[in-house]
CSV table of C-alpha atoms and ligand atoms in Angstrom, one decimal:
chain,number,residue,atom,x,y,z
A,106,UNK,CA,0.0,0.0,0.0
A,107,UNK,CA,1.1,3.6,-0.7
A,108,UNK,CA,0.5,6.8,1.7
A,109,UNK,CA,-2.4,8.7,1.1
A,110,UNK,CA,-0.3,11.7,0.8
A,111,UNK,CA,2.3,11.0,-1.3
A,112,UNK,CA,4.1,8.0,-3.4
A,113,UNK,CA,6.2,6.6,-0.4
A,114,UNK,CA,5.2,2.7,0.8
A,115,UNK,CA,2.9,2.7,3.9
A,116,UNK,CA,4.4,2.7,6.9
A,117,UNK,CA,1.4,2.3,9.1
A,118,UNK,CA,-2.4,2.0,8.8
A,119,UNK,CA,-4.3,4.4,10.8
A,120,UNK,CA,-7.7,2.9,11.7
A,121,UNK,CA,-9.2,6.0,12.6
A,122,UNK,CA,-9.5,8.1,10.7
A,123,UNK,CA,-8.7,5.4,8.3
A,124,UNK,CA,-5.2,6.0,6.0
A,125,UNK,CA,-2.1,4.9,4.9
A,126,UNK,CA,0.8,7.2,5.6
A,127,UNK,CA,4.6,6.8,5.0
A,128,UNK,CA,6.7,7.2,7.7
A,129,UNK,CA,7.5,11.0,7.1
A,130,UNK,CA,4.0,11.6,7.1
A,131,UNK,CA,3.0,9.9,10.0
A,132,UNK,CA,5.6,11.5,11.9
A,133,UNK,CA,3.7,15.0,10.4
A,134,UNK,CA,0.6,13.5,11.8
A,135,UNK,CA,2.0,12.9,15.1
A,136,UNK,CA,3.3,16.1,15.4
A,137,UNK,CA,0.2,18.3,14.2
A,138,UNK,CA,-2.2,16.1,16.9
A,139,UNK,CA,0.1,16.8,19.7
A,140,UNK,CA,0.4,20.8,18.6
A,141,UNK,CA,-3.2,20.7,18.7
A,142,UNK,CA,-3.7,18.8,21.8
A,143,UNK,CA,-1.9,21.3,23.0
A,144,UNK,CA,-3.6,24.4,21.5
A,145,UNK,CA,-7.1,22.8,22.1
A,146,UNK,CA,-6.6,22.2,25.7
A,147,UNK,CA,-4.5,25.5,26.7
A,148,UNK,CA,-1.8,23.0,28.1
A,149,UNK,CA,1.3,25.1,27.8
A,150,UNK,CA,2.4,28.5,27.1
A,151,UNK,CA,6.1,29.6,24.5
A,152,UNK,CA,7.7,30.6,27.5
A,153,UNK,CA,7.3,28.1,30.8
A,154,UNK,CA,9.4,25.7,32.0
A,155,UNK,CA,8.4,22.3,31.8
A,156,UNK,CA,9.4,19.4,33.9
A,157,UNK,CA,9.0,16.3,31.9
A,158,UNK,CA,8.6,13.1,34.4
A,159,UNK,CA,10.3,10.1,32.1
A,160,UNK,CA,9.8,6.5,33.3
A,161,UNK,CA,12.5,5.0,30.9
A,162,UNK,CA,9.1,3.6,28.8
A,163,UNK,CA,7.9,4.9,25.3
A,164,UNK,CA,5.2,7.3,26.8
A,165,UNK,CA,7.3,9.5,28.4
A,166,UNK,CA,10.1,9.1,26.0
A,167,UNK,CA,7.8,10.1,22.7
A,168,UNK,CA,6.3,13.6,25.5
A,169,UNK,CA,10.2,14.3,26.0
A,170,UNK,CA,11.1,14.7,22.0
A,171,UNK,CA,8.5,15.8,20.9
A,172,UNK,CA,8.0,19.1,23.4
A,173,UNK,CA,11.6,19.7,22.9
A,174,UNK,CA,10.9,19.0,19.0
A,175,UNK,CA,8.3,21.9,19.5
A,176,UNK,CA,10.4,24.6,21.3
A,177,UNK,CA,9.4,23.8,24.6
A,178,UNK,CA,11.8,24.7,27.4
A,179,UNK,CA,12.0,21.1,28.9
A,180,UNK,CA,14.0,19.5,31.5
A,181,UNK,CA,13.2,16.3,32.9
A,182,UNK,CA,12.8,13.9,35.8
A,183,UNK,CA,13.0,10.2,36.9
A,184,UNK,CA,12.3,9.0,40.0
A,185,UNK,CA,14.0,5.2,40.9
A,186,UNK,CA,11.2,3.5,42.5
A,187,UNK,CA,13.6,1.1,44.1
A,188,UNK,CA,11.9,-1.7,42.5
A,189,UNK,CA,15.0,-4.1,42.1
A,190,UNK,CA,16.2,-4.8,38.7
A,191,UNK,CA,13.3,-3.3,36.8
A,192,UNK,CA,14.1,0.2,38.6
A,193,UNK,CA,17.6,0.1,37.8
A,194,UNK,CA,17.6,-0.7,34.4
A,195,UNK,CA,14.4,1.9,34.1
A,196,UNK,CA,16.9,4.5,34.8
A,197,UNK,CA,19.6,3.3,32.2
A,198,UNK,CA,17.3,3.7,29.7
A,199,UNK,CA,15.6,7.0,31.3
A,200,UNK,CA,19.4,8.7,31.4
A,201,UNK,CA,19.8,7.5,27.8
A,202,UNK,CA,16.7,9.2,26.5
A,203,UNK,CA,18.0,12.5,27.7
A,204,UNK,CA,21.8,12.1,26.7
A,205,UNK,CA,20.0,11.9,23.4
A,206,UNK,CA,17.7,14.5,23.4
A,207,UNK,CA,20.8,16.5,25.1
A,208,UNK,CA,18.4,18.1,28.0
A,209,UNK,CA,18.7,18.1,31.9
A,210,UNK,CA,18.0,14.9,33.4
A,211,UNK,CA,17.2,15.0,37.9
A,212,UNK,CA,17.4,11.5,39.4
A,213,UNK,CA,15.2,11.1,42.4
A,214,UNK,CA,15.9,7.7,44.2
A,215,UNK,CA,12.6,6.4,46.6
A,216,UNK,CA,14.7,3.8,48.3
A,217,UNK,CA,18.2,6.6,49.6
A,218,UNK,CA,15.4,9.4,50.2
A,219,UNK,CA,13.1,7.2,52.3
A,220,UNK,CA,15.1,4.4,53.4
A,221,UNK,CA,12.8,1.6,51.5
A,222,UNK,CA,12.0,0.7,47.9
A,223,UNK,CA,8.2,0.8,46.5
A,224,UNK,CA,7.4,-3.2,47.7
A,225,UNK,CA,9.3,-2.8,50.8
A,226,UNK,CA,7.3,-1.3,53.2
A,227,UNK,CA,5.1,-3.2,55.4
A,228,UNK,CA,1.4,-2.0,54.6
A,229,UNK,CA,-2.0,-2.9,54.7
A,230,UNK,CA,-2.2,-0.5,51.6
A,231,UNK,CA,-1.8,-1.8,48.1
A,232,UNK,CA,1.5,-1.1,46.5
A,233,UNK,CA,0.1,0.7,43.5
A,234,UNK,CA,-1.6,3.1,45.5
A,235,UNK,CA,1.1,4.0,47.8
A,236,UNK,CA,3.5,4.0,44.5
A,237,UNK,CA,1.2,6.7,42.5
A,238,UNK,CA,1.0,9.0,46.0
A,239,UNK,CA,4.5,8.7,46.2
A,240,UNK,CA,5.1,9.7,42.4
A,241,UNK,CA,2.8,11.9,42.0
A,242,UNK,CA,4.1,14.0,45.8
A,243,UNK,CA,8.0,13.6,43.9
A,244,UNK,CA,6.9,15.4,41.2
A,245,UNK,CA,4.8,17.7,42.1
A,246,UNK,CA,7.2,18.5,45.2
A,247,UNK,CA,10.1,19.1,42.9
A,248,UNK,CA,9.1,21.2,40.4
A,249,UNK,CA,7.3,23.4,43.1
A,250,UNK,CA,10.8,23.5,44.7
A,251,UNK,CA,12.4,23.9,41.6
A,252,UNK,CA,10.7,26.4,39.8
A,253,UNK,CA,8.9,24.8,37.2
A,254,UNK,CA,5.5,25.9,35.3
A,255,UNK,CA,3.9,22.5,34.4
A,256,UNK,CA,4.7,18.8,34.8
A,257,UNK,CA,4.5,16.8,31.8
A,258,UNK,CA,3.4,12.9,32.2
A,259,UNK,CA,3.3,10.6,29.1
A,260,UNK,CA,-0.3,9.6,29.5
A,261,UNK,CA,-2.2,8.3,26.4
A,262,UNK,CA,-5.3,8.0,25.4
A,263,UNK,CA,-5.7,4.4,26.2
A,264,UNK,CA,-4.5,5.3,29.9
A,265,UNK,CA,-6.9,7.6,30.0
A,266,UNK,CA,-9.8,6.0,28.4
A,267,UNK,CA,-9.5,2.7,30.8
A,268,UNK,CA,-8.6,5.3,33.5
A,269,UNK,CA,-12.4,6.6,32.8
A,270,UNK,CA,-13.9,3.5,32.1
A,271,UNK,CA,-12.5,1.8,35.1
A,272,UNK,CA,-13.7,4.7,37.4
A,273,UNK,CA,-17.2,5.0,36.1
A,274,UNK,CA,-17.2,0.9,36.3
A,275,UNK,CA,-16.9,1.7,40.2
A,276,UNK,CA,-18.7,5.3,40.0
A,277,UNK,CA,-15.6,7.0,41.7
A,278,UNK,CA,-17.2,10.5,40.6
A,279,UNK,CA,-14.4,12.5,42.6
A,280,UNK,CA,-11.1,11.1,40.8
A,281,UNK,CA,-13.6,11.9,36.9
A,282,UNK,CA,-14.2,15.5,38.4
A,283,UNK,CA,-10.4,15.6,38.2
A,284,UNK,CA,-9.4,13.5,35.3
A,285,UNK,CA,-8.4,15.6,32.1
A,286,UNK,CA,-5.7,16.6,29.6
A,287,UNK,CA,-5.2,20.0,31.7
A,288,UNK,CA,-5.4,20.2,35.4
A,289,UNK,CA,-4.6,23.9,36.3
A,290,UNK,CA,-2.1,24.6,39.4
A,291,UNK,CA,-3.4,25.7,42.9
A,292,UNK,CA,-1.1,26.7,45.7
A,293,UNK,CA,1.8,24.5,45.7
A,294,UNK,CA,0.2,22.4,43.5
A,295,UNK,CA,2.0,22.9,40.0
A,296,UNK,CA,-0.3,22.5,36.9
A,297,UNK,CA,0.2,18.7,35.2
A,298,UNK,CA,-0.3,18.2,31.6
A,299,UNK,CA,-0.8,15.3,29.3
A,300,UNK,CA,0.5,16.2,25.8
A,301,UNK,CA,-0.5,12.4,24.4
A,302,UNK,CA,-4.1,12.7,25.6
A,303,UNK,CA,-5.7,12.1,22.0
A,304,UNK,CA,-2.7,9.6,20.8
A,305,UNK,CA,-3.7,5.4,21.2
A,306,UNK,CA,-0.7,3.5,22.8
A,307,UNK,CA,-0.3,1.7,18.8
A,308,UNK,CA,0.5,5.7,17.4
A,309,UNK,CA,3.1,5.9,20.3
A,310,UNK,CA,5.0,2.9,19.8
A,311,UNK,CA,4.6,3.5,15.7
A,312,UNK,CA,6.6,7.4,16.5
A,313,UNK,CA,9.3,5.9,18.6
A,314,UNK,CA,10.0,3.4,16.1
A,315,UNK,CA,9.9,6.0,13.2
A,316,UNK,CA,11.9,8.5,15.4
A,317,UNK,CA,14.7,5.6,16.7
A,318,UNK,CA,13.7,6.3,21.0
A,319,UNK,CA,14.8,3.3,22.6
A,320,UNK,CA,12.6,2.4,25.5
A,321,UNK,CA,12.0,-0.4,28.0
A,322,UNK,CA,9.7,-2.6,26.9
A,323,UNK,CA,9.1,-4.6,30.4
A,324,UNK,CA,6.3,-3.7,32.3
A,325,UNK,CA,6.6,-2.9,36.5
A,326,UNK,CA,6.0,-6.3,38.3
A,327,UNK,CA,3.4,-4.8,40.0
A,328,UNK,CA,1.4,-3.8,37.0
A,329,UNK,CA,0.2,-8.1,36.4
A,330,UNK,CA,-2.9,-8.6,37.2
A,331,UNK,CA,-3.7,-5.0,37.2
A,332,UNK,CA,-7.5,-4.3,36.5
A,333,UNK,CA,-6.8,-1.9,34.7
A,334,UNK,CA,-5.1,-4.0,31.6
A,335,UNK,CA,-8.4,-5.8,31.5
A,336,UNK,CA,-10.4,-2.5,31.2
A,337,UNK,CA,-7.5,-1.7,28.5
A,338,UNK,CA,-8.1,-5.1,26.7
A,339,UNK,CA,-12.1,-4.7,26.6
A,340,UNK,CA,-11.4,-1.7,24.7
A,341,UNK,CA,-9.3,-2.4,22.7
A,342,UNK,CA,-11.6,-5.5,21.4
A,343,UNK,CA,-14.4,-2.7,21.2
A,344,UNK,CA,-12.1,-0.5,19.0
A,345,UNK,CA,-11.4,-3.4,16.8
A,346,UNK,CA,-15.0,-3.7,15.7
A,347,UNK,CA,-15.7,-0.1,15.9
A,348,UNK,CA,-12.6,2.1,15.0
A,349,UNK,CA,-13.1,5.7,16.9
A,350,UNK,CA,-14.6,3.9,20.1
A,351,UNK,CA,-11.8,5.4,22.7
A,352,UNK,CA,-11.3,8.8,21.6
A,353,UNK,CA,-15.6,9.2,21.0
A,354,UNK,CA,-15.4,7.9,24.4
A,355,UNK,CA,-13.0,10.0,25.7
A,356,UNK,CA,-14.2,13.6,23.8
A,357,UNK,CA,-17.8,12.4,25.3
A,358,UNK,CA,-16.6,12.2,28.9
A,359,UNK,CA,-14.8,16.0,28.4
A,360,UNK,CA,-18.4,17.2,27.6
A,361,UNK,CA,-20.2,15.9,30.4
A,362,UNK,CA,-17.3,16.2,33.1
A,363,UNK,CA,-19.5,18.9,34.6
A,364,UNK,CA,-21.8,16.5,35.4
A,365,UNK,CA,-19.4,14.7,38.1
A,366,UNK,CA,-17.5,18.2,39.2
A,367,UNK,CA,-20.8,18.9,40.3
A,368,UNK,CA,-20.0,15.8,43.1
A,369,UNK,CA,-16.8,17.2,44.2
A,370,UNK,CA,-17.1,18.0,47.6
A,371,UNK,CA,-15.2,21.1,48.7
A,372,UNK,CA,-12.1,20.3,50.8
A,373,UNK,CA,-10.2,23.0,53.2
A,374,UNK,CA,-6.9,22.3,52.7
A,375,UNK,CA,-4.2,23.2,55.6
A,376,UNK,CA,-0.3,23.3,55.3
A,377,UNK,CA,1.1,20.0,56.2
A,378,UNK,CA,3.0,20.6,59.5
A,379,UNK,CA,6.4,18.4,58.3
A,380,UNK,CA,7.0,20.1,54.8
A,381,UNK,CA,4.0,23.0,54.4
A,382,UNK,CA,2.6,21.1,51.1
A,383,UNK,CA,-1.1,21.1,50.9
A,384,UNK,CA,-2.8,18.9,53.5
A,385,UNK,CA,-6.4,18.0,54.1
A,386,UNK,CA,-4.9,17.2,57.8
A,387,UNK,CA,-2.1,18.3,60.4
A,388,UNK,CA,0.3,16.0,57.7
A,389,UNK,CA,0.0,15.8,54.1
A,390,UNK,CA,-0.8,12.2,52.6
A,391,UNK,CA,2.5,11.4,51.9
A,392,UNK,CA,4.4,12.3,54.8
A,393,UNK,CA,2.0,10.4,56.8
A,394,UNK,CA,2.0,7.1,55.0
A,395,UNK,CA,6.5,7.5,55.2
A,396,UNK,CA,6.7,8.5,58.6
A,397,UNK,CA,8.4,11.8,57.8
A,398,UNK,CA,9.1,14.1,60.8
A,399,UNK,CA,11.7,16.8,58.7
A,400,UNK,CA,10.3,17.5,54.9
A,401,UNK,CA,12.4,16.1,51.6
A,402,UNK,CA,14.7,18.9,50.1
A,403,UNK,CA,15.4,18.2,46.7
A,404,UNK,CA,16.6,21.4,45.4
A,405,UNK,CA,19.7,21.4,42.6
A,406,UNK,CA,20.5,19.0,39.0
A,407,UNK,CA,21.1,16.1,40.2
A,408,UNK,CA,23.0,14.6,36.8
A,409,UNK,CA,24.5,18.1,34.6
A,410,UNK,CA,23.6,18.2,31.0
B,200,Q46,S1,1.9,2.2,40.2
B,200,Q46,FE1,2.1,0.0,40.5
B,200,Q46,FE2,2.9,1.5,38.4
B,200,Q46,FE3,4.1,1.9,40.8
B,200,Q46,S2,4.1,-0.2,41.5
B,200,Q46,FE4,4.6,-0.4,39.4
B,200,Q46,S3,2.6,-0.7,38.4
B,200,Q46,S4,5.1,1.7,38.8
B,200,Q46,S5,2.4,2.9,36.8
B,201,ZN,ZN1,3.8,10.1,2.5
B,202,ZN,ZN1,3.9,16.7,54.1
């Protein structure tokens, strides 16, 4: 098969909307959604500085190139869950993602800054949820700290449709009132962003292969079993029959969020005695579930340029 544009063999098949497109213009493609995603949603202004969070997997790798592909002013940040093997080699590849892209990487390890790896601690809570609190605290904490504008994650729109599906599935109307491409910064809380929100997981993987990012390909240990890669498979077997079904699903939910914003109950939030982040109690979430009595400082580049 040809591309649709021009005289090139196919490189992929898109599947919705249907085409054929060579590999320079599926790179175009890429590119013009992402801009637009990015227009369309108000994510990011010319002149903010953006702290890309990069696992070491494709997600975050493809949100890396291509801001800094756009002009953006990005550095980014990995943080070493301490999850044996998988973690270490997850920062290999996150330090060789930036080496090539030639911008700032910061290294945040769970395990030296709170004495125990994400597995390790002994908890009635499951490790996933103490892992995302964790992550999502590191981030937020450091580019507060730090500086920065916006946080960047590499969600896509599979995450986010099984993120929806999966919530509405259990009618947690509180986490959809807060689920979005865009969700603007309060306080201390810096505004996050998700440049990939319209992109399916295939379209990633098909732009770092065209674009040569090396990623890892092996999932976190704890992510077997997870419900939410049966929520992803049930959709995917739904897009299959009828191409469009996740991002109709998806643009649907961003019309009626008002609908569950309407639930969200409004919250006080305090300083947290330890480290004076937001807190809905005398401690923040996170410094409660560590134990923390002084707060983290992670101010400075950890690894130079
Ligand atoms: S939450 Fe759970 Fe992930 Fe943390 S423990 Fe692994 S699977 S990394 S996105
Ligand atoms: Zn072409
Ligand atoms: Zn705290």
């Amino acid at each position: 098969m040809r591309c649709k544009f021009c005289e090139r063999p196919a490189f992929i098949k898109l599947h919705y909307p249907k085409m054929y497109l060579c590999e320079e213009h599926f790179k175009e493609y890429f590119e013009r959604k992402v801009k637009r995603t990015i227009e369309r949603y108000k994510l990011l202004r010319p002149d903010e500085r953006i702290l890309v969070v990069v696992s070491g997997g494709k997600d975050s790798a493809v949100t890396a190139y291509i801001l800094k592909k756009l002009g953006y002013n990005i550095e980014c940040l990995h943080i070493n869950l301490g999850i044996g093997e998988y973690s270490e080699k997850s920062e290999s590849y996150a330090k060789k993602q930036c080496e090539a892209l030639g911008v700032p990487l910061h290294i945040v390890r769970v395990r030296e800054l709170l004495g125990k790896g994400i597995g390790e601690v002994k908890t009635r809570r499951a490790v996933c949820s103490y892992c995302g609190l964790t992550k999502r605290y590191i981030f937020n904490k450091f580019a507060h700290d730090n500086g920065f504008n916006a946080v960047a994650t590499g969600h896509n729109l599979d995450d986010e449709a099984s993120f929806i599906f999966a919530n509405l599935m259990n009618w947690n109307t509180q986490y959809l009132a807060k689920q979005g491409p865009l969700l603007p910064g309060e306080g201390k809380f810096v505004k996050k962003v998700k440049p990939l929100y319209e992109l399916t997981e295939r379209e990633v993987v098909a732009y770092a292969l065209a674009n040569g990012i090396k990623y890892m390909v092996e999932e976190c240990p704890y992510a077997r079993g997870a419900t939410t890669l049966e929520y992803k498979a049930i959709l995917n077997e739904m897009e299959e029959k009828r191409p469009g079904t996740k991002i109709n699903f998806v643009k649907g939910f961003l019309r009626k969020k008002k609908l569950f914003e309407a639930e969200l109950q409004e919250v006080e939030l305090k300083e947290c005695r330890i480290c004076g982040m937001p807190a809905q109690g005398k401690k923040c979430s996170f410094c409660n579930f560590w134990g923390l009595e002084k707060p983290l400082e992670f101010n400075g580049r950890i690894t130079p340029p």
